[in-house]
Amino acid sequence: MLTARLPILIGEAIDKIMSSVPKGDVEKVSLLEASGRYLAEDIFANHDVPSFDRSLYDGYALKAEDTLKATIESPIEFEVVGHIGAGSVFQEEVKNYEAVRIMTGAEMPKNCNTMVMLEQVKELKKEGNHFILIDQQISINERVFKKGTEIKEGTQLVKKGARITPGIVGLLATFGFSEVLVRVKPKVGVLATGSELLEVNEPLAPGKIRNSNSYMLMSQIEKVGATPIYLGKLEDDLEKSFKAIQDALRQVDILITTGGVSVGDFDYLPEIYSRLQAEVLFNKISMRPGSVTTVAKLQNQFLFGLSGNPSASFIGFELFVRPVLRILLGNDDPHLPSIQAILTEDFPIPNGFTQLIRMKVKVEGTKVFVTSNGLNMSSSITSIAGADALVVLPPSENGYAKGNVVDVLLLSDEGQNKSFFNR
Amino acid sequence: MLTARLPILIGEAIDKIMSSVPKGDVEKVSLLEASGRYLAEDIFANHDVPSFDRSLYDGYALKAEDTLKATIESPIEFEVVGHIGAGSVFQEEVKNYEAVRIMTGAEMPKNCNTMVMLEQVKELKKEGNHFILIDQQISINERVFKKGTEIKEGTQLVKKGARITPGIVGLLATFGFSEVLVRVKPKVGVLATGSELLEVNEPLAPGKIRNSNSYMLMSQIEKVGATPIYLGKLEDDLEKSFKAIQDALRQVDILITTGGVSVGDFDYLPEIYSRLQAEVLFNKISMRPGSVTTVAKLQNQFLFGLSGNPSASFIGFELFVRPVLRILLGNDDPHLPSIQAILTEDFPIPNGFTQLIRMKVKVEGTKVFVTSNGLNMSSSITSIAGADALVVLPPSENGYAKGNVVDVLLLSDEGQNKSFFNR
């Protein structure tokens, strides 16, 4: 059983996976349900913004040419011939020396080409009629937000693949997109292996531990925006496990298993991949934790065989499963955002594999640091719970020292802040 | 109608709001539904981790004292008397010079105090019995993960108020929390005012614009984790508007209106607050955009009167509504994360009010910069869609210059990355 496996580099592993991600299906969803998903279409402005000349203040619309000779000494009188609120349109013709009361945001009357603010005029009542006095020259288009000044019809507003943030929802609503095209959420099955595993609601028993990986993975899947499906755990029997995996593959787009990929007596997955005639893309990666991570493909379905160790399972998801899900969800920039940061402690131990250390990122002043996550660096489950970044330490004979600048992968799926993390 | 309003500082406005946020109700949810919510209880370890002495490798468990004299020249023979997989427990007594085959993660037999790896031994079969040869001294507890080494029973694992990330889900699952206490999601009503507003699915008409604020706000509410309720728009009639707001207040915990808070002829909200006998906390803030933002309280209910301008509505939500919702959701660190960054352009225009500029944050090397968001700095809806941060420019006679270090609020509700943004 002790077959030798050749480790490949993390980058190679990612390339092998990403080179064969299928195209996901699309669906229309209402704008109210679209938040947090990724656009599956480019969005163009279907009209100008503003779509009409709009008054920027409360006041009076009039013709600029009528104010040419207005001075404090000889103000010019305008008769107020109408009153328009926002949303109303003044249909009649405005004649010379006439003015129309206009509210912020309202459409300018067709014949008017400028406006004065309420506080710039003096109001008069004469024989039941309403007049204003203007004592200064007003330029054309003063305080008028001209049609198309903000956005011209035909402008590309949002690119396919963008995450639908509140700001983008506002933009889509402005242009009347009550529905938008997004990708169908992939269904991701989670199946644990290991006869030591108890369900979360079972009492602890000698030799047993609870199945924490499956719950953690379901939370990771949900955070990315796909649909997690809990499939329980495999029994310690090759035939039953084979059948369970065949059943699972009928229900899901992607199957994640945890454990069972090593070379121990009860590690059935290598044999199951072979029986399924799945193509094993790799079964050993030069990384710690998670060196036994295995990825296989059966037609368009990925089978991710993650290690049963919680840290390895968590990291394996973030490095290998997350980008596949994000591509299927329609995002074309699928990997964890990466920045550089300054180490605040030594990592003196040499390692022949790339290490991924769960740490915390901290901005101090305008500089970025990474610090280790509490007292329990080695403890797998507590270190994940407190981490917000994975520090990447490539193989090194001398280890790493405080002050070294290192690459950091941020454990964030916050698309809106993506640019924050661009290199 | 042109009543003078005294502007207060943004910080004062926030203090006035935050000093009277009520306590929200709590509920139990299943661990599968808990992702992204905030813990309403402290979580303590209810057992040690590991909960038993666990083998770290595949190999053989035995008594360390039996290996004292083992050397390459004179290896010592052990009879293999049992075989335990992970999850199984070896119940019999292991005698001197006996060994038990043990898998990674399995519980050590009671009488054994160390283990050797598969690759450290030589296996023998004699008369149908199974023996191993050990040619070196093995220390006590070698490759044994001792009970309680990672976490001691009683340790506080997660604090009340923490966002439930995948890592925390894993931790909760480990300790058997199949349900957790969280706060009930507040219901937030959104009601627009303005006769110029069309529904998103209505065709554009002269003088009209679509109601983009309500959709943007609902997306903002959802992103924070509360429940948005769309209540349509108020009619341009004081009596009907008053009744609509009374009805709304019966359905929701918090009511957001957009528009109608200024001093124009159709701005009914000041009158409605007065009729409701709501306490107006403030009706003018020294900020741009959004100086007319009004916040009122009626017993435990907040009424947020945001400006109808899209940028002002967006920013008003992030500064004033979001922290209230996060407190109600059980998070005790409710404000937008704040960092400092370096301006990459000049803002030469003096301003008597604090300006909030929609920008993009960029990390280059290990330094943080803010850049303006495309060509349309002034355009309200496009600038929001592209922004990931609000740059805070306090009142200044000389404006700001490229290279200045400024405060930046990050538009992220990603609790997991919070520490990233701590000052």
GROMACS .gro file of N, CA, C and O in nm, chain B residues 248-309:
model
  248
  671ALA      N    1  -4.616   5.155   0.831
  671ALA     CA    2  -4.482   5.098   0.817
  671ALA      C    3  -4.423   5.067   0.955
  671ALA      O    4  -4.365   4.960   0.977
  672LEU      N    5  -4.442   5.158   1.048
  672LEU     CA    6  -4.380   5.142   1.180
  672LEU      C    7  -4.438   5.023   1.256
  672LEU      O    8  -4.377   4.973   1.350
  673ARG      N    9  -4.557   4.978   1.215
  673ARG     CA   10  -4.613   4.858   1.278
  673ARG      C   11  -4.548   4.730   1.225
  673ARG      O   12  -4.554   4.626   1.290
  674GLN      N   13  -4.487   4.738   1.108
  674GLN     CA   14  -4.431   4.617   1.043
  674GLN      C   15  -4.281   4.599   1.065
  674GLN      O   16  -4.229   4.492   1.037
  675VAL      N   17  -4.211   4.706   1.100
  675VAL     CA   18  -4.064   4.698   1.095
  675VAL      C   19  -4.002   4.740   1.228
  675VAL      O   20  -4.069   4.801   1.312
  676ASP      N   21  -3.875   4.706   1.245
  676ASP     CA   22  -3.802   4.751   1.363
  676ASP      C   23  -3.740   4.888   1.338
  676ASP      O   24  -3.724   4.968   1.430
  677ILE      N   25  -3.703   4.910   1.215
  677ILE     CA   26  -3.634   5.034   1.177
  677ILE      C   27  -3.693   5.079   1.044
  677ILE      O   28  -3.720   4.995   0.957
  678LEU      N   29  -3.713   5.210   1.028
  678LEU     CA   30  -3.767   5.259   0.902
  678LEU      C   31  -3.668   5.357   0.837
  678LEU      O   32  -3.626   5.454   0.901
  679ILE      N   33  -3.633   5.327   0.714
  679ILE     CA   34  -3.550   5.419   0.637
  679ILE      C   35  -3.637   5.485   0.531
  679ILE      O   36  -3.706   5.416   0.457
  680THR      N   37  -3.635   5.619   0.526
  680THR     CA   38  -3.698   5.688   0.413
  680THR      C   39  -3.587   5.757   0.335
  680THR      O   40  -3.483   5.792   0.392
  681THR      N   41  -3.609   5.774   0.206
  681THR     CA   42  -3.515   5.853   0.128
  681THR      C   43  -3.590   5.971   0.069
  681THR      O   44  -3.700   5.957   0.018
  682GLY      N   45  -3.528   6.087   0.079
  682GLY     CA   46  -3.590   6.209   0.028
  682GLY      C   47  -3.690   6.266   0.127
  682GLY      O   48  -3.719   6.206   0.231
  683GLY      N   49  -3.740   6.384   0.095
  683GLY     CA   50  -3.846   6.445   0.176
  683GLY      C   51  -3.803   6.505   0.308
  683GLY      O   52  -3.886   6.543   0.390
  684VAL      N   53  -3.670   6.513   0.332
  684VAL     CA   54  -3.623   6.567   0.460
  684VAL      C   55  -3.567   6.708   0.449
  684VAL      O   56  -3.522   6.766   0.546
  685SER      N   57  -3.571   6.761   0.326
  685SER     CA   58  -3.515   6.894   0.305
  685SER      C   59  -3.621   6.998   0.344
  685SER      O   60  -3.710   6.970   0.425
  686VAL      N   61  -3.611   7.117   0.289
  686VAL     CA   62  -3.704   7.222   0.328
  686VAL      C   63  -3.790   7.267   0.208
  686VAL      O   64  -3.845   7.376   0.208
  687GLY      N   65  -3.802   7.180   0.108
  687GLY     CA   66  -3.883   7.213  -0.010
  687GLY      C   67  -4.032   7.199   0.019
  687GLY      O   68  -4.071   7.148   0.125
  688ASP      N   69  -4.114   7.241  -0.078
  688ASP     CA   70  -4.259   7.241  -0.059
  688ASP      C   71  -4.316   7.102  -0.039
  688ASP      O   72  -4.422   7.085   0.021
  689PHE      N   73  -4.250   6.999  -0.093
  689PHE     CA   74  -4.303   6.863  -0.083
  689PHE      C   75  -4.227   6.779   0.019
  689PHE      O   76  -4.237   6.657   0.019
  690ASP      N   77  -4.150   6.843   0.103
  690ASP     CA   78  -4.072   6.769   0.203
  690ASP      C   79  -4.154   6.753   0.331
  690ASP      O   80  -4.148   6.837   0.421
  691TYR      N   81  -4.230   6.645   0.336
  691TYR     CA   82  -4.326   6.628   0.445
  691TYR      C   83  -4.266   6.567   0.571
  691TYR      O   84  -4.332   6.567   0.675
  692LEU      N   85  -4.148   6.509   0.562
  692LEU     CA   86  -4.103   6.431   0.676
  692LEU      C   87  -4.087   6.509   0.806
  692LEU      O   88  -4.126   6.460   0.911
  693PRO      N   89  -4.033   6.632   0.802
  693PRO     CA   90  -4.024   6.707   0.928
  693PRO      C   91  -4.162   6.717   0.997
  693PRO      O   92  -4.173   6.695   1.119
  694GLU      N   93  -4.266   6.745   0.919
  694GLU     CA   94  -4.401   6.756   0.975
  694GLU      C   95  -4.449   6.620   1.030
  694GLU      O   96  -4.513   6.612   1.135
  695ILE      N   97  -4.415   6.512   0.957
  695ILE     CA   98  -4.458   6.378   1.002
  695ILE      C   99  -4.389   6.340   1.134
  695ILE      O  100  -4.453   6.288   1.225
  696TYR      N  101  -4.259   6.367   1.144
  696TYR     CA  102  -4.189   6.338   1.270
  696TYR      C  103  -4.260   6.411   1.384
  696TYR      O  104  -4.277   6.357   1.494
  697SER      N  105  -4.297   6.533   1.358
  697SER     CA  106  -4.359   6.614   1.462
  697SER      C  107  -4.496   6.556   1.500
  697SER      O  108  -4.529   6.542   1.618
  698ARG      N  109  -4.578   6.517   1.402
  698ARG     CA  110  -4.708   6.458   1.432
  698ARG      C  111  -4.697   6.326   1.506
  698ARG      O  112  -4.781   6.292   1.589
  699LEU      N  113  -4.593   6.249   1.472
  699LEU     CA  114  -4.571   6.120   1.541
  699LEU      C  115  -4.520   6.141   1.682
  699LEU      O  116  -4.512   6.047   1.760
  700GLN      N  117  -4.484   6.263   1.712
  700GLN     CA  118  -4.415   6.297   1.838
  700GLN      C  119  -4.285   6.218   1.852
  700GLN      O  120  -4.246   6.176   1.961
  701ALA      N  121  -4.220   6.195   1.739
  701ALA     CA  122  -4.089   6.130   1.740
  701ALA      C  123  -3.985   6.234   1.784
  701ALA      O  124  -3.999   6.353   1.755
  702GLU      N  125  -3.884   6.185   1.854
  702GLU     CA  126  -3.776   6.274   1.897
  702GLU      C  127  -3.675   6.288   1.783
  702GLU      O  128  -3.613   6.188   1.742
  703VAL      N  129  -3.661   6.408   1.730
  703VAL     CA  130  -3.563   6.428   1.622
  703VAL      C  131  -3.425   6.445   1.685
  703VAL      O  132  -3.400   6.541   1.758
  704LEU      N  133  -3.335   6.348   1.662
  704LEU     CA  134  -3.201   6.355   1.722
  704LEU      C  135  -3.118   6.465   1.656
  704LEU      O  136  -3.040   6.532   1.722
  705PHE      N  137  -3.134   6.480   1.526
  705PHE     CA  138  -3.069   6.590   1.452
  705PHE      C  139  -3.130   6.595   1.313
  705PHE      O  140  -3.186   6.495   1.266
  706ASN      N  141  -3.120   6.711   1.248
  706ASN     CA  142  -3.173   6.722   1.111
  706ASN      C  143  -3.075   6.792   1.017
  706ASN      O  144  -3.109   6.827   0.906
  707LYS      N  145  -2.952   6.807   1.064
  707LYS     CA  146  -2.850   6.864   0.976
  707LYS      C  147  -2.713   6.820   1.026
  707LYS      O  148  -2.686   6.825   1.146
  708ILE      N  149  -2.628   6.775   0.935
  708ILE     CA  150  -2.495   6.727   0.971
  708ILE      C  151  -2.393   6.800   0.886
  708ILE      O  152  -2.415   6.824   0.767
  709SER      N  153  -2.280   6.831   0.947
  709SER     CA  154  -2.173   6.899   0.875
  709SER      C  155  -2.098   6.799   0.786
  709SER      O  156  -1.985   6.760   0.815
  710MET      N  157  -2.166   6.754   0.681
  710MET     CA  158  -2.103   6.658   0.589
  710MET      C  159  -2.157   6.679   0.448
  710MET      O  160  -2.269   6.728   0.429
  711ARG      N  161  -2.076   6.641   0.351
  711ARG     CA  162  -2.121   6.643   0.211
  711ARG      C  163  -2.077   6.513   0.147
  711ARG      O  164  -1.962   6.476   0.160
  712PRO      N  165  -2.164   6.441   0.077
  712PRO     CA  166  -2.306   6.473   0.062
  712PRO      C  167  -2.385   6.429   0.184
  712PRO      O  168  -2.332   6.359   0.270
  713GLY      N  169  -2.510   6.474   0.192
  713GLY     CA  170  -2.601   6.423   0.294
  713GLY      C  171  -2.623   6.515   0.411
  713GLY      O  172  -2.663   6.470   0.519
  714SER      N  173  -2.602   6.647   0.393
  714SER     CA  174  -2.613   6.737   0.509
  714SER      C  175  -2.754   6.741   0.568
  714SER      O  176  -2.770   6.770   0.685
  715VAL      N  177  -2.856   6.710   0.490
  715VAL     CA  178  -2.993   6.717   0.545
  715VAL      C  179  -3.038   6.588   0.614
  715VAL      O  180  -3.153   6.576   0.657
  716THR      N  181  -2.946   6.488   0.624
  716THR     CA  182  -2.982   6.362   0.690
  716THR      C  183  -3.045   6.387   0.827
  716THR      O  184  -2.992   6.462   0.908
  717THR      N  185  -3.159   6.323   0.849
  717THR     CA  186  -3.233   6.342   0.974
  717THR      C  187  -3.252   6.206   1.041
  717THR      O  188  -3.280   6.108   0.973
  718VAL      N  189  -3.232   6.203   1.173
  718VAL     CA  190  -3.260   6.078   1.244
  718VAL      C  191  -3.355   6.109   1.360
  718VAL      O  192  -3.332   6.203   1.436
  719ALA      N  193  -3.462   6.030   1.367
  719ALA     CA  194  -3.561   6.049   1.473
  719ALA      C  195  -3.585   5.917   1.544
  719ALA      O  196  -3.555   5.810   1.489
  720LYS      N  197  -3.636   5.925   1.669
  720LYS     CA  198  -3.666   5.803   1.744
  720LYS      C  199  -3.807   5.808   1.801
  720LYS      O  200  -3.851   5.911   1.851
  721LEU      N  201  -3.876   5.696   1.788
  721LEU     CA  202  -4.009   5.683   1.845
  721LEU      C  203  -4.003   5.559   1.933
  721LEU      O  204  -3.995   5.448   1.882
  722GLN      N  205  -4.001   5.577   2.065
  722GLN     CA  206  -3.972   5.469   2.158
  722GLN      C  207  -3.845   5.395   2.112
  722GLN      O  208  -3.742   5.460   2.095
  723ASN      N  209  -3.857   5.265   2.083
  723ASN     CA  210  -3.737   5.189   2.046
  723ASN      C  211  -3.709   5.189   1.896
  723ASN      O  212  -3.616   5.125   1.851
  724GLN      N  213  -3.793   5.256   1.820
  724GLN     CA  214  -3.777   5.251   1.675
  724GLN      C  215  -3.700   5.372   1.623
  724GLN      O  216  -3.731   5.485   1.658
  725PHE      N  217  -3.604   5.342   1.536
  725PHE     CA  218  -3.533   5.450   1.468
  725PHE      C  219  -3.602   5.482   1.336
  725PHE      O  220  -3.644   5.391   1.264
  726LEU      N  221  -3.612   5.609   1.305
  726LEU     CA  222  -3.655   5.655   1.173
  726LEU      C  223  -3.537   5.727   1.110
  726LEU      O  224  -3.497   5.834   1.158
  727PHE      N  225  -3.481   5.668   1.008
  727PHE     CA  226  -3.369   5.731   0.939
  727PHE      C  227  -3.422   5.804   0.817
  727PHE      O  228  -3.474   5.741   0.724
  728GLY      N  229  -3.409   5.934   0.817
  728GLY     CA  230  -3.451   6.015   0.702
  728GLY      C  231  -3.329   6.051   0.620
  728GLY      O  232  -3.260   6.148   0.649
  729LEU      N  233  -3.300   5.966   0.521
  729LEU     CA  234  -3.180   5.991   0.440
  729LEU      C  235  -3.216   6.083   0.324
  729LEU      O  236  -3.331   6.091   0.281
  730SER      N  237  -3.114   6.150   0.275
  730SER     CA  238  -3.133   6.237   0.160
  730SER      C  239  -3.170   6.154   0.037
  730SER      O  240  -3.138   6.036   0.029
  731GLY      N  241  -3.240   6.215  -0.058
  731GLY     CA  242  -3.280   6.144  -0.179
  731GLY      C  243  -3.168   6.131  -0.281
  731GLY      O  244  -3.179   6.053  -0.377
  732ASN      N  245  -3.061   6.202  -0.261
  732ASN     CA  246  -2.944   6.194  -0.350
  732ASN      C  247  -2.878   6.057  -0.330
  732ASN      O  248  -2.852   6.017  -0.217
   0.00000   0.00000   0.00000
